mmCIF file of C-alpha atoms in Angstrom:
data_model
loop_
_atom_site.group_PDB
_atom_site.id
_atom_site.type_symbol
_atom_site.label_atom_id
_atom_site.label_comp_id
_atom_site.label_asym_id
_atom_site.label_seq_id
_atom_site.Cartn_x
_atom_site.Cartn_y
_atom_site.Cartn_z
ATOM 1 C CA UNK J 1 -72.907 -85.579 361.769
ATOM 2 C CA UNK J 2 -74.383 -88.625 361.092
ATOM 3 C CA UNK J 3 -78.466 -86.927 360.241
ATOM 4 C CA UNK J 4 -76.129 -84.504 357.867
ATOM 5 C CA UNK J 5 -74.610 -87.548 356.719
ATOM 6 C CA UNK J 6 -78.449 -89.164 355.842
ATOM 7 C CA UNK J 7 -79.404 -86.353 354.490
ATOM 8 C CA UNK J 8 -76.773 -85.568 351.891
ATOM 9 C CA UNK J 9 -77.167 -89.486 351.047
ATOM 10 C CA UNK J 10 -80.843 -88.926 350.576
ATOM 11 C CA UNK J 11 -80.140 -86.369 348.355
ATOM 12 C CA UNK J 12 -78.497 -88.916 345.926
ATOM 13 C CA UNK J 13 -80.311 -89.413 342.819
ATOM 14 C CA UNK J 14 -81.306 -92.774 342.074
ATOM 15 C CA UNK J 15 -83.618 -94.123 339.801
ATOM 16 C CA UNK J 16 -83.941 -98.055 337.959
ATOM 17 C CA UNK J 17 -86.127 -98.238 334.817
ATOM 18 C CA UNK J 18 -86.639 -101.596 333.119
ATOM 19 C CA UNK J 19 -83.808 -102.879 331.380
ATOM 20 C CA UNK J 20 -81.521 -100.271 332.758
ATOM 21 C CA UNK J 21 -79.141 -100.462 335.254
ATOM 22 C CA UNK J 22 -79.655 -98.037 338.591
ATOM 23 C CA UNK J 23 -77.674 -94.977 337.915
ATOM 24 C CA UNK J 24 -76.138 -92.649 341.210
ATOM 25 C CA UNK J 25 -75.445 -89.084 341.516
ATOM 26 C CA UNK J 26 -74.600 -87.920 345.208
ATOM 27 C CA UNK J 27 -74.010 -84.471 344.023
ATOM 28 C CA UNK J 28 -77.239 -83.453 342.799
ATOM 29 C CA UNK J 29 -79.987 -81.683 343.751
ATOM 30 C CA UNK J 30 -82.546 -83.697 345.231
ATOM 31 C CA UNK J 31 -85.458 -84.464 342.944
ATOM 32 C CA UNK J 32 -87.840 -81.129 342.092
ATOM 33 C CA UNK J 33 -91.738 -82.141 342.514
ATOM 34 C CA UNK J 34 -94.094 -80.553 339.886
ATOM 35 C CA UNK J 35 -96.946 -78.562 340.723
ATOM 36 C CA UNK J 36 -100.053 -81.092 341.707
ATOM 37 C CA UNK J 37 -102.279 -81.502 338.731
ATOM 38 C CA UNK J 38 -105.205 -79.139 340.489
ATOM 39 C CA UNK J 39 -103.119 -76.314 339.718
ATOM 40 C CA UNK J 40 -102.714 -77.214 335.578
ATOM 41 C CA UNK J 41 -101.549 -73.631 334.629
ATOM 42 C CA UNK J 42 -98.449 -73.913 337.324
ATOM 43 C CA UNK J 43 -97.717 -77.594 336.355
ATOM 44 C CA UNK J 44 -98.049 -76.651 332.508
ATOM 45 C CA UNK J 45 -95.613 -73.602 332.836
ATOM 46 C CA UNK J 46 -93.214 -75.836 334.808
ATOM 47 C CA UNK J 47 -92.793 -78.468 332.542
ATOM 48 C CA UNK J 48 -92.819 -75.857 329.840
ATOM 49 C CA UNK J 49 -89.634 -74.152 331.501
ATOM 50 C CA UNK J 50 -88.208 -77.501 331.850
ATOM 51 C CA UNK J 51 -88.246 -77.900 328.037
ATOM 52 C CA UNK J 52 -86.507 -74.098 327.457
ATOM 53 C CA UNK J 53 -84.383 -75.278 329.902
ATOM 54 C CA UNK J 54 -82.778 -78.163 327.945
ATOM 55 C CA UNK J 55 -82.396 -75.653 325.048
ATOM 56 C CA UNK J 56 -81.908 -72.559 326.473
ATOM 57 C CA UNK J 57 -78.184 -72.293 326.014
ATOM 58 C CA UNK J 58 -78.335 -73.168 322.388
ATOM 59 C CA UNK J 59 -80.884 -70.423 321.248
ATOM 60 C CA UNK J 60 -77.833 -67.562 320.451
ATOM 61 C CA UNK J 61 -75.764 -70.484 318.873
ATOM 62 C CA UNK J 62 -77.541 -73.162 317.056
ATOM 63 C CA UNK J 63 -81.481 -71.967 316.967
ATOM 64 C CA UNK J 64 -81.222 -68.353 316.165
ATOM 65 C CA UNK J 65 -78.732 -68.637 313.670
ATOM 66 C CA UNK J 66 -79.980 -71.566 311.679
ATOM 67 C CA UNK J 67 -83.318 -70.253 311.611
ATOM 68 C CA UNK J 68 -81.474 -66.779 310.117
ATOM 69 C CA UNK J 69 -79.734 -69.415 307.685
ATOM 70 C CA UNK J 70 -82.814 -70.882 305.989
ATOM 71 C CA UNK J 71 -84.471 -67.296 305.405
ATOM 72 C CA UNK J 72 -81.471 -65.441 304.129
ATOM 73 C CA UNK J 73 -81.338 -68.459 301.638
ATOM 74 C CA UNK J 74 -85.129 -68.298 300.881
ATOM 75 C CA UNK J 75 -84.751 -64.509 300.651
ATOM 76 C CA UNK J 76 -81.177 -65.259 297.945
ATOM 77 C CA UNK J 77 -83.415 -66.996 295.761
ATOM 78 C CA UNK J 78 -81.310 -67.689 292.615
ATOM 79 C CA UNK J 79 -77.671 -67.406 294.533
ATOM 80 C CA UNK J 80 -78.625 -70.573 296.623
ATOM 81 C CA UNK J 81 -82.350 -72.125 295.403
ATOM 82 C CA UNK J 82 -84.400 -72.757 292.592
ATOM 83 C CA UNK J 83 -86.626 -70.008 293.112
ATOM 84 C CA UNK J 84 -85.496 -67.330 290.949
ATOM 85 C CA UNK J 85 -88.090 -64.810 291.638
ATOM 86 C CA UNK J 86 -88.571 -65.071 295.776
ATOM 87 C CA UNK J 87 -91.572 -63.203 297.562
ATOM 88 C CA UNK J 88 -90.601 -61.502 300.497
ATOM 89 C CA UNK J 89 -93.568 -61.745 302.113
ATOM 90 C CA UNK J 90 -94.402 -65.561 301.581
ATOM 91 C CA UNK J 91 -91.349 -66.302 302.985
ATOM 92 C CA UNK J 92 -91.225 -64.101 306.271
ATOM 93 C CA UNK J 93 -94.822 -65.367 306.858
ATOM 94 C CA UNK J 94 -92.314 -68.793 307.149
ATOM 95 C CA UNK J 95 -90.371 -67.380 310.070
ATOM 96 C CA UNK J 96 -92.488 -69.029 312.888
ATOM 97 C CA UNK J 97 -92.407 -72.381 311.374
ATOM 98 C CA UNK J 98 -88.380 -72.271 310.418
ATOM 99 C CA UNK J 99 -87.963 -71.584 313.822
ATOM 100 C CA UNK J 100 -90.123 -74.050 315.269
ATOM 101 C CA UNK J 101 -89.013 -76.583 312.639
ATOM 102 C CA UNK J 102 -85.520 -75.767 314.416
ATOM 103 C CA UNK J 103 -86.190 -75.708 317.822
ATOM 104 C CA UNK J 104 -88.209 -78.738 318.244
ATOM 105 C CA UNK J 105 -84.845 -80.551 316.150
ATOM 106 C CA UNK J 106 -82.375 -79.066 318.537
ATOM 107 C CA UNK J 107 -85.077 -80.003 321.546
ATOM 108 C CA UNK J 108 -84.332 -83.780 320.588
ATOM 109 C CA UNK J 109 -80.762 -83.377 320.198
ATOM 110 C CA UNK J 110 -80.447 -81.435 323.805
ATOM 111 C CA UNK J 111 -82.961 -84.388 325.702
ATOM 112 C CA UNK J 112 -81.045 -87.379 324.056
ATOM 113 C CA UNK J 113 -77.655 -85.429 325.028
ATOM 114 C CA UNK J 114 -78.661 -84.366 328.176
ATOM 115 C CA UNK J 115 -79.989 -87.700 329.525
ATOM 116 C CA UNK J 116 -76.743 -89.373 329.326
ATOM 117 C CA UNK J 117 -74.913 -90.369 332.803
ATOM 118 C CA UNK J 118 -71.938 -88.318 331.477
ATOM 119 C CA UNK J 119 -73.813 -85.572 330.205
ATOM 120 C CA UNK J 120 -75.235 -84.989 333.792
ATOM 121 C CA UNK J 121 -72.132 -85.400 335.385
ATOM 122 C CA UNK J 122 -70.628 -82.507 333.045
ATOM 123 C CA UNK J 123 -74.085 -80.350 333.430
ATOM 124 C CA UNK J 124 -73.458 -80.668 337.244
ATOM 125 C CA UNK J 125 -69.458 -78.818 336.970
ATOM 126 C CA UNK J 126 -70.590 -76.603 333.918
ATOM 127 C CA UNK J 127 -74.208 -76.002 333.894
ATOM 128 C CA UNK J 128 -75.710 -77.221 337.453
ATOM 129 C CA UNK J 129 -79.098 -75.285 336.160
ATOM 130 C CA UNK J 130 -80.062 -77.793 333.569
ATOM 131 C CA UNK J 131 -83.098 -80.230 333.966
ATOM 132 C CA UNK J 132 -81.181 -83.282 335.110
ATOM 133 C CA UNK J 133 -78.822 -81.720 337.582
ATOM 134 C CA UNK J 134 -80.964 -79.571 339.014
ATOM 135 C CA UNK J 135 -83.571 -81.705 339.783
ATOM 136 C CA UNK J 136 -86.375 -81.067 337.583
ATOM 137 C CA UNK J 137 -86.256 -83.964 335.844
ATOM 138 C CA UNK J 138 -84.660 -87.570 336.044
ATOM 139 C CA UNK J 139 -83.001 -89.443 333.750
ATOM 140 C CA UNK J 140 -85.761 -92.232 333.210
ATOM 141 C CA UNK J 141 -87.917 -88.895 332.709
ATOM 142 C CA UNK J 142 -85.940 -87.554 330.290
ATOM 143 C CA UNK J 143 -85.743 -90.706 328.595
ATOM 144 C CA UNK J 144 -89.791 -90.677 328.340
ATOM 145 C CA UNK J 145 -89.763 -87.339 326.908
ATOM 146 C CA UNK J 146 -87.341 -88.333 324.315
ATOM 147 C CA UNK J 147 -89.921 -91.114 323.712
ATOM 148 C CA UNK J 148 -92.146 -88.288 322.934
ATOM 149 C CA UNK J 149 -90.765 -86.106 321.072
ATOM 150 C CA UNK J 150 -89.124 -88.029 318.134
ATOM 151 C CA UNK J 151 -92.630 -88.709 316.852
ATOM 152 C CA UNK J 152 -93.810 -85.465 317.359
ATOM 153 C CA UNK J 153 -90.563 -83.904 315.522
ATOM 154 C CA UNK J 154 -91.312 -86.562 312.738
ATOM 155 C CA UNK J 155 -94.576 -85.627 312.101
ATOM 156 C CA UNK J 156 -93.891 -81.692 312.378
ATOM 157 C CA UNK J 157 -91.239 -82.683 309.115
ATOM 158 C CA UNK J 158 -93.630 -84.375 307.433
ATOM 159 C CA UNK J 159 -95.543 -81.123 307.755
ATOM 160 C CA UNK J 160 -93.431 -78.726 307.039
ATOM 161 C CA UNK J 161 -90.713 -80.063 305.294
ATOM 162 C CA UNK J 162 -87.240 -81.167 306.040
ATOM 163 C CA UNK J 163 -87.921 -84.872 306.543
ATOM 164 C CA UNK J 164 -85.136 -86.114 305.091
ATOM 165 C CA UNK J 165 -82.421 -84.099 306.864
ATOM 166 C CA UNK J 166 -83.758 -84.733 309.953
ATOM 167 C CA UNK J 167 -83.944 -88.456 309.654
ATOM 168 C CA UNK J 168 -79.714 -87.528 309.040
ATOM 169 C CA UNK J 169 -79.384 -85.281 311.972
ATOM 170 C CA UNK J 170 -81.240 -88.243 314.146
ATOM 171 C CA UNK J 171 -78.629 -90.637 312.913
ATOM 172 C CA UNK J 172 -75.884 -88.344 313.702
ATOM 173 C CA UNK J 173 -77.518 -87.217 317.204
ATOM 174 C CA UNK J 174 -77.212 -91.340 317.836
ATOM 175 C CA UNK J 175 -73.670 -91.084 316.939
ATOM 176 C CA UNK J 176 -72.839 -88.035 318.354
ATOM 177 C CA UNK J 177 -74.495 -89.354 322.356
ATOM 178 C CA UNK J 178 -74.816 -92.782 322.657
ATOM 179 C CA UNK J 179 -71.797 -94.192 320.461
ATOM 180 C CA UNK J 180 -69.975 -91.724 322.150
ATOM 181 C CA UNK J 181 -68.031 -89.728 319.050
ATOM 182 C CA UNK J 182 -68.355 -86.410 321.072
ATOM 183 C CA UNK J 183 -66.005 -87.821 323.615
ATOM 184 C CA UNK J 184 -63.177 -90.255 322.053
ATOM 185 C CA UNK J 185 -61.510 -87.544 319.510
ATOM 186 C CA UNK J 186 -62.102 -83.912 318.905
ATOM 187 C CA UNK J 187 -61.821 -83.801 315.057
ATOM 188 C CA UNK J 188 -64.608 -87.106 315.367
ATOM 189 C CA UNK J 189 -66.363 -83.911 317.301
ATOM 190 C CA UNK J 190 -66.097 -81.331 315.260
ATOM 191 C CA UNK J 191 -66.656 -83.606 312.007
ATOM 192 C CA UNK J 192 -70.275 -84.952 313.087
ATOM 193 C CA UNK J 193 -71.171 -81.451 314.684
ATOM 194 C CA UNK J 194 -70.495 -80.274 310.991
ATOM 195 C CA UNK J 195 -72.633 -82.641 309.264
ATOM 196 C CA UNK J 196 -75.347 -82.687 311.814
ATOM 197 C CA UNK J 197 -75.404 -78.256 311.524
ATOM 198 C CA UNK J 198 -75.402 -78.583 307.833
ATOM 199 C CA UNK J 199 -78.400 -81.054 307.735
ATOM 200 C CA UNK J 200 -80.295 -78.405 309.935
ATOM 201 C CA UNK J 201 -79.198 -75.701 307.190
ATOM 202 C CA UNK J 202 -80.668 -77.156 304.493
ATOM 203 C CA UNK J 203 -83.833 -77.987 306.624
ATOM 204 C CA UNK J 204 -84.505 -74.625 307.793
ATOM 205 C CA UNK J 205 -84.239 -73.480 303.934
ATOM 206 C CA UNK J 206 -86.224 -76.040 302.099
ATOM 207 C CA UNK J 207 -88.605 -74.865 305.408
ATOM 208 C CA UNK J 208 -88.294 -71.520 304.869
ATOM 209 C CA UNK J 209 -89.013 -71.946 300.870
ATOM 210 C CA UNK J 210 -92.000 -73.464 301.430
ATOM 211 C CA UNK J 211 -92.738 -77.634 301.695
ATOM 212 C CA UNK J 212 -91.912 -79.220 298.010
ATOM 213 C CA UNK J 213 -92.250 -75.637 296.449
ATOM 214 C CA UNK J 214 -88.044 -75.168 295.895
ATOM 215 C CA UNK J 215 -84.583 -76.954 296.215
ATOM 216 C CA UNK J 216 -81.912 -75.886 296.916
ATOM 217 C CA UNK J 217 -79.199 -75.731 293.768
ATOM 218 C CA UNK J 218 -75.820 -76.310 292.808
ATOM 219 C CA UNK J 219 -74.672 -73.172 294.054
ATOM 220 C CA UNK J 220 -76.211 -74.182 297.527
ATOM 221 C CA UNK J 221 -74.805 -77.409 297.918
ATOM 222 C CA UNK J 222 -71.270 -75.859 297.510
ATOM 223 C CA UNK J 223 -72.257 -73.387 300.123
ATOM 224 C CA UNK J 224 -73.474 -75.901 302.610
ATOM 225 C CA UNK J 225 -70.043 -77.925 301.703
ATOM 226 C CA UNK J 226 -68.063 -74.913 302.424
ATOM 227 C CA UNK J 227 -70.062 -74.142 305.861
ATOM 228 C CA UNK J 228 -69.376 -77.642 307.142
ATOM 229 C CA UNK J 229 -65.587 -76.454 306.648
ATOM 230 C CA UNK J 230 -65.993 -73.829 308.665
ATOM 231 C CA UNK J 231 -67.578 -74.996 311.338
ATOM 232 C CA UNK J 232 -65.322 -77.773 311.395
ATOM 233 C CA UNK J 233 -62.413 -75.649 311.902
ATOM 234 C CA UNK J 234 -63.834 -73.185 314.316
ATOM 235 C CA UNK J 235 -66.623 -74.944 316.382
ATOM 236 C CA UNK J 236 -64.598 -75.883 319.114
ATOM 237 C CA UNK J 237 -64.531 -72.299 320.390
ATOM 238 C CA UNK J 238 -67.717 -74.272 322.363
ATOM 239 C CA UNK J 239 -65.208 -76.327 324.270
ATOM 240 C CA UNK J 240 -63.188 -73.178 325.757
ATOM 241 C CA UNK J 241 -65.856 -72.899 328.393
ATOM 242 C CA UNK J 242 -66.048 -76.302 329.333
ATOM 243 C CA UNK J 243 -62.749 -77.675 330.072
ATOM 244 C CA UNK J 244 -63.476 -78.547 333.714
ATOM 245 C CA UNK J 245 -66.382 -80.267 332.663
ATOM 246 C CA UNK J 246 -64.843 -81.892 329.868
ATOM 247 C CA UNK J 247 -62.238 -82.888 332.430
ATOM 248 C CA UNK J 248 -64.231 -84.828 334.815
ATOM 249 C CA UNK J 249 -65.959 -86.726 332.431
ATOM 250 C CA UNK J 250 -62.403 -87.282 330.280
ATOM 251 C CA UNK J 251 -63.837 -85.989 326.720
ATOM 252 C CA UNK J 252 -60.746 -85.719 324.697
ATOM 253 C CA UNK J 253 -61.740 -81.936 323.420
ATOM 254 C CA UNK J 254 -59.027 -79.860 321.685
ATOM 255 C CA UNK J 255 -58.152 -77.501 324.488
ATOM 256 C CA UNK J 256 -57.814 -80.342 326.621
ATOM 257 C CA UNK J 257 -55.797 -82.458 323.835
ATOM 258 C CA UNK J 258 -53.595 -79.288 322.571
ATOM 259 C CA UNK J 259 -53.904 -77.163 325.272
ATOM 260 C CA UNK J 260 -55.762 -73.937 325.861
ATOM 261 C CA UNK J 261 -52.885 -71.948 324.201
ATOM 262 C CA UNK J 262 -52.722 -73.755 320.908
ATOM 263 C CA UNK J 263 -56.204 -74.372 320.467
ATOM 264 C CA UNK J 264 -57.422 -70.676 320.718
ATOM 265 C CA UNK J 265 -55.023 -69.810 318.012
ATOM 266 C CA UNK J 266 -56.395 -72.895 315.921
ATOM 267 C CA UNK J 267 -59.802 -71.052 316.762
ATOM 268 C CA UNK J 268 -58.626 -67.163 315.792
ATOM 269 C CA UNK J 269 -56.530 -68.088 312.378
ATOM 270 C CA UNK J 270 -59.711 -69.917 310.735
ATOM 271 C CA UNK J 271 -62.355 -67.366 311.992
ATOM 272 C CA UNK J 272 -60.074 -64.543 310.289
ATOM 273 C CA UNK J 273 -59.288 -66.735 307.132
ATOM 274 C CA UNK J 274 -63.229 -67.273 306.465
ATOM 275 C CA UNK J 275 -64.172 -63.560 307.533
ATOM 276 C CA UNK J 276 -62.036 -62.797 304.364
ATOM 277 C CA UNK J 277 -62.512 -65.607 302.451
ATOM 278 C CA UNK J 278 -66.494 -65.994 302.236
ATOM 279 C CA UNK J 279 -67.067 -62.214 301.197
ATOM 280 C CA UNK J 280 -64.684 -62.909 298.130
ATOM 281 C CA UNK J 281 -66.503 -66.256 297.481
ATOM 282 C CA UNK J 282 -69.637 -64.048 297.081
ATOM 283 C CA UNK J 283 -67.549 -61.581 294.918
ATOM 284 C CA UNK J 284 -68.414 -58.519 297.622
ATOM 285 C CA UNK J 285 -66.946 -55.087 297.311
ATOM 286 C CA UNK J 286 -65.854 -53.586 300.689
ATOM 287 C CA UNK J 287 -69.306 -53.093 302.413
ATOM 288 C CA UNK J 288 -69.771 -56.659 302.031
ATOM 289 C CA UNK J 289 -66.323 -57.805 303.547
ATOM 290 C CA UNK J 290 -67.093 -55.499 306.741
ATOM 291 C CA UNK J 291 -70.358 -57.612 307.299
ATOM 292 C CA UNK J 292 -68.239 -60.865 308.971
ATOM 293 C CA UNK J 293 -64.971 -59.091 309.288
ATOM 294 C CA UNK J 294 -66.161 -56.917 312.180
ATOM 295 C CA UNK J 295 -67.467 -59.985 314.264
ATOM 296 C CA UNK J 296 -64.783 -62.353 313.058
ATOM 297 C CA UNK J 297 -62.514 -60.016 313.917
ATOM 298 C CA UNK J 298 -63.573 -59.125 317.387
ATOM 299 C CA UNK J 299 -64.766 -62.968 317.830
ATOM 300 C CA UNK J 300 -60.439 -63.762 317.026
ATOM 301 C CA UNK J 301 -59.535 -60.622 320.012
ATOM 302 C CA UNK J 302 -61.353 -62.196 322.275
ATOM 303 C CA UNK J 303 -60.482 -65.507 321.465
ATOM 304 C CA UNK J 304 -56.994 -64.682 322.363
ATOM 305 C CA UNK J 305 -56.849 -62.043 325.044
ATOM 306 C CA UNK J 306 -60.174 -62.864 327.111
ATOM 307 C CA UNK J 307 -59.671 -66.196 328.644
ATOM 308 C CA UNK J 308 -61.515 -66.392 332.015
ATOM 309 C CA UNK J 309 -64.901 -69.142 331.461
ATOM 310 C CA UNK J 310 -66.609 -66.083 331.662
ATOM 311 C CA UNK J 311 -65.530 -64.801 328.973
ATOM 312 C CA UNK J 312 -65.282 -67.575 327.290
ATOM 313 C CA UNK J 313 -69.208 -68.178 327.404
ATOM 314 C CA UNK J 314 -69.541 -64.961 325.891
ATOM 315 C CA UNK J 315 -67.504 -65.311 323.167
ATOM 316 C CA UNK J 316 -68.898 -68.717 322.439
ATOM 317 C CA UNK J 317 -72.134 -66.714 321.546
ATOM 318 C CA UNK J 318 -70.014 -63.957 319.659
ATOM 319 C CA UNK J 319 -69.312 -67.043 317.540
ATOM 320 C CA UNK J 320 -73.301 -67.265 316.948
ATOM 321 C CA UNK J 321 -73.302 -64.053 315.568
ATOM 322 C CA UNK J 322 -70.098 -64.268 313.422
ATOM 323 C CA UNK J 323 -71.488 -67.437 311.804
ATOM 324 C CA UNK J 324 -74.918 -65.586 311.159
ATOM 325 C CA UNK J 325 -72.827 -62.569 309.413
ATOM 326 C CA UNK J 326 -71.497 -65.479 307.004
ATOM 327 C CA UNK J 327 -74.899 -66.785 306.243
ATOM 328 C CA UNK J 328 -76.230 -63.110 305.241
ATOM 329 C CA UNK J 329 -73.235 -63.009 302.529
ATOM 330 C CA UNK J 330 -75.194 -64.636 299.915
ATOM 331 C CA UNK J 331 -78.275 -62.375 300.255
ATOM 332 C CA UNK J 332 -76.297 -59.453 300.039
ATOM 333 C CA UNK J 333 -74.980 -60.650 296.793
ATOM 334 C CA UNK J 334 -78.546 -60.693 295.553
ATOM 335 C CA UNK J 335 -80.221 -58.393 296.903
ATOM 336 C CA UNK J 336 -83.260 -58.037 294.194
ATOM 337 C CA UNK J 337 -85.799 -59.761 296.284
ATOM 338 C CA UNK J 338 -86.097 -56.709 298.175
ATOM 339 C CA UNK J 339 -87.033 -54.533 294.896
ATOM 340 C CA UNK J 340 -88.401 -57.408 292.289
ATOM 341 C CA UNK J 341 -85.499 -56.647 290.301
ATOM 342 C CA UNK J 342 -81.693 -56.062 291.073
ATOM 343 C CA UNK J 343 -80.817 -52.643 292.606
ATOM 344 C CA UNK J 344 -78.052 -50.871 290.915
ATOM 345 C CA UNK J 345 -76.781 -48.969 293.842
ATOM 346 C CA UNK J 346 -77.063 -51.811 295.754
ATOM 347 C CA UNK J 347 -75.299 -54.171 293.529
ATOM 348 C CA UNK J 348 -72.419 -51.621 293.070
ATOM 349 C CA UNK J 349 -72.276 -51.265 297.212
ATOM 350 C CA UNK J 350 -71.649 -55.009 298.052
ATOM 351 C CA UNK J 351 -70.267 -56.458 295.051
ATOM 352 C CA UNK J 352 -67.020 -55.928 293.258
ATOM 353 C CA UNK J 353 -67.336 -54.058 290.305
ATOM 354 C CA UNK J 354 -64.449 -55.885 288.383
ATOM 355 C CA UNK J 355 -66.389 -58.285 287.062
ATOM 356 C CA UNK J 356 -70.228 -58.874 285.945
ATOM 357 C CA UNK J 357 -71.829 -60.654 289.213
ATOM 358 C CA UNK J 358 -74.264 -63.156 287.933
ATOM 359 C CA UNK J 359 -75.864 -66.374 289.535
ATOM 360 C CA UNK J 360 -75.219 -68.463 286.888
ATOM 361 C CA UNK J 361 -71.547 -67.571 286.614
ATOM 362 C CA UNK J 362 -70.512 -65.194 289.949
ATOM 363 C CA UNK J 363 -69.817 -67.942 292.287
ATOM 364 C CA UNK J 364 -66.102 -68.392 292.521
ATOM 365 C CA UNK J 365 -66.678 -71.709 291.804
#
């Protein structure tokens, strides 16, 4: 009993950096060792997987979706940007960089989140495969890394564009992790998740539209205004899953404030309201309203009815897709890039033929 005892105690994860204080963990995985440098290609592939690893679980939800953002609003050209006559082309030949542009900002936000002492002890009831709980990495490590790859995310901006809202999303990222506003109040939550998404959005477009070639314009501030509402009032789908975790670190999330009950119905009413809402902000005809209401609608079914973490996981990515359908809507209401000039059939498909749809004067506002 006592060499079990030993063991499990040497399995403790300890570490003391300067000017930090020596942080415990008896329930994690003892510390992985990398590959030995003679072997380069196995040590560069693991710390490679160590970095998907710290994003992995955000590439249906955050990545994917944001990086769809920023093209379907290069791609709108006059519903959202300054670009009135967009090239197809030029733009898709942006893909790889939007997305890099987006991963390497949700890589900092995952390291600086992840490194925390509560963040690990939530990983290790929720998500025991991360980099910090299972071993891979510690937290002096992590905090290296993080080191790292601020400058490297900095310079990428100054690159490629986006500097600004990424020096915002930083900020926010600071007071999302280490001043804690994840964890005191749920609307605090969802209000900083909200501005930090919407910074990415309009980095991923002015990305996407090339560096200092296009803004965005009045039409897509509104838009970005009215997608920080609705990820304000729907985001916290996320915490369904992770109410144990959430538990033993004592984040005050809304299922745990409300109760699972009451929160999934303020999840289903809001996703239903904006699958209807958005298509007539974008003055769609019927096609158009199908494009969100299909996922929104199945997103609010499951929201209700499926309530095992399981399930819940899943439909946190449903909610990846849902969002996406909303961030097509504009596109759809212009779809002339696709022909260099507006298509008739197309514009009588999507868009309501009550009233003359035009950019300067369609936008319900």
């Amino acid at each position: 009993m006592s060499n079990g005892m030993q063991e499990q105690d040497s399995r403790a994860l300890q570490e003391k950096d300067e000017g930090s204080q020596t942080v415990s963990f008896p329930f994690l995985r003892k510390p992985i060792e990398p590959p030995k440098m003679s072997s380069l290609v196995l040590s560069l592939r693991f710390h490679l997987r160590t970095l998907w690893l710290f994003t992995v679980s955000e590439h249906s939800t955050i990545v994917y979706p944001w990086t769809a953002f920023g093209i379907f609003s290069a791609l709108s050209g006059a519903a959202l940007t300054t670009n009135q006559s967009p090239n197809i082309w030029e733009i898709m030949f942006r893909l790889p960089q939007t997305l890099l542009w987006m991963w390497m900002n949700i890589l900092a936000f995952t390291v600086a989140n992840q490194r925390l002492p509560n963040s690990v002890l939530e990983d290790s009831v929720n998500k025991a495969w991360r980099p910090l709980p299972s071993g891979r990495i510690t937290q002096a490590q992590a905090r290296r890394l993080l080191l790292a790859i601020l400058p490297v995310t900095f310079f990428l901006n100054m690159s490629l564009g986006g500097l600004e809202v990424t020096l915002t999303a930083l900020v926010l990222t600071w007071m999302y992790n280490d001043l804690g506003g994840a964890d005191e109040n749920y609307i605090v939550r969802n209000l900083i998740n909200a501005c930090g998404l919407v910074s990415w959005s309009a980095g991923t477009t002015l990305v996407a539209c090339g560096k200092d070639k296009y803004a965005l314009n009045a039409m897509g501030y509104k838009w970005l205004a009215i997608e920080a509402t609705i990820i304000f009032t729907t985001l916290h789908v996320q915490d369904l899953r992770d109410q144990e975790g959430d538990m033993a670190r004592d984040r005050k999330t809304a299922p745990i404030v409300w109760g699972d009950t009451a929160t999934r119905w303020t999840i289903a009413i809001p996703v239903l309201t904006w699958s209807l809402l958005c298509p007539m902000i974008w003055n769609l005809g019927l096609p158009g309203f199908l494009v969100p209401l299909i996922p929104g609608g199945i997103l609010a079914l499951r929201v209700m009815f499926l309530r095992t973490v399981d399930a819940d996981k899943i439909t946190w990515k449903l909610w990846g897709i849902w969002i996406a359908s909303l961030f097509i809507l504009p596109l759809i209401s212009n779809p002339s890039v696709f022909y260099g000039l507006k298509s008739a059939k197309l514009d009588l498909l999507f868009t309501s033929t009550s009233t003359n749809h035009t950019f300067d004067h369609g936008f319900i506002f």
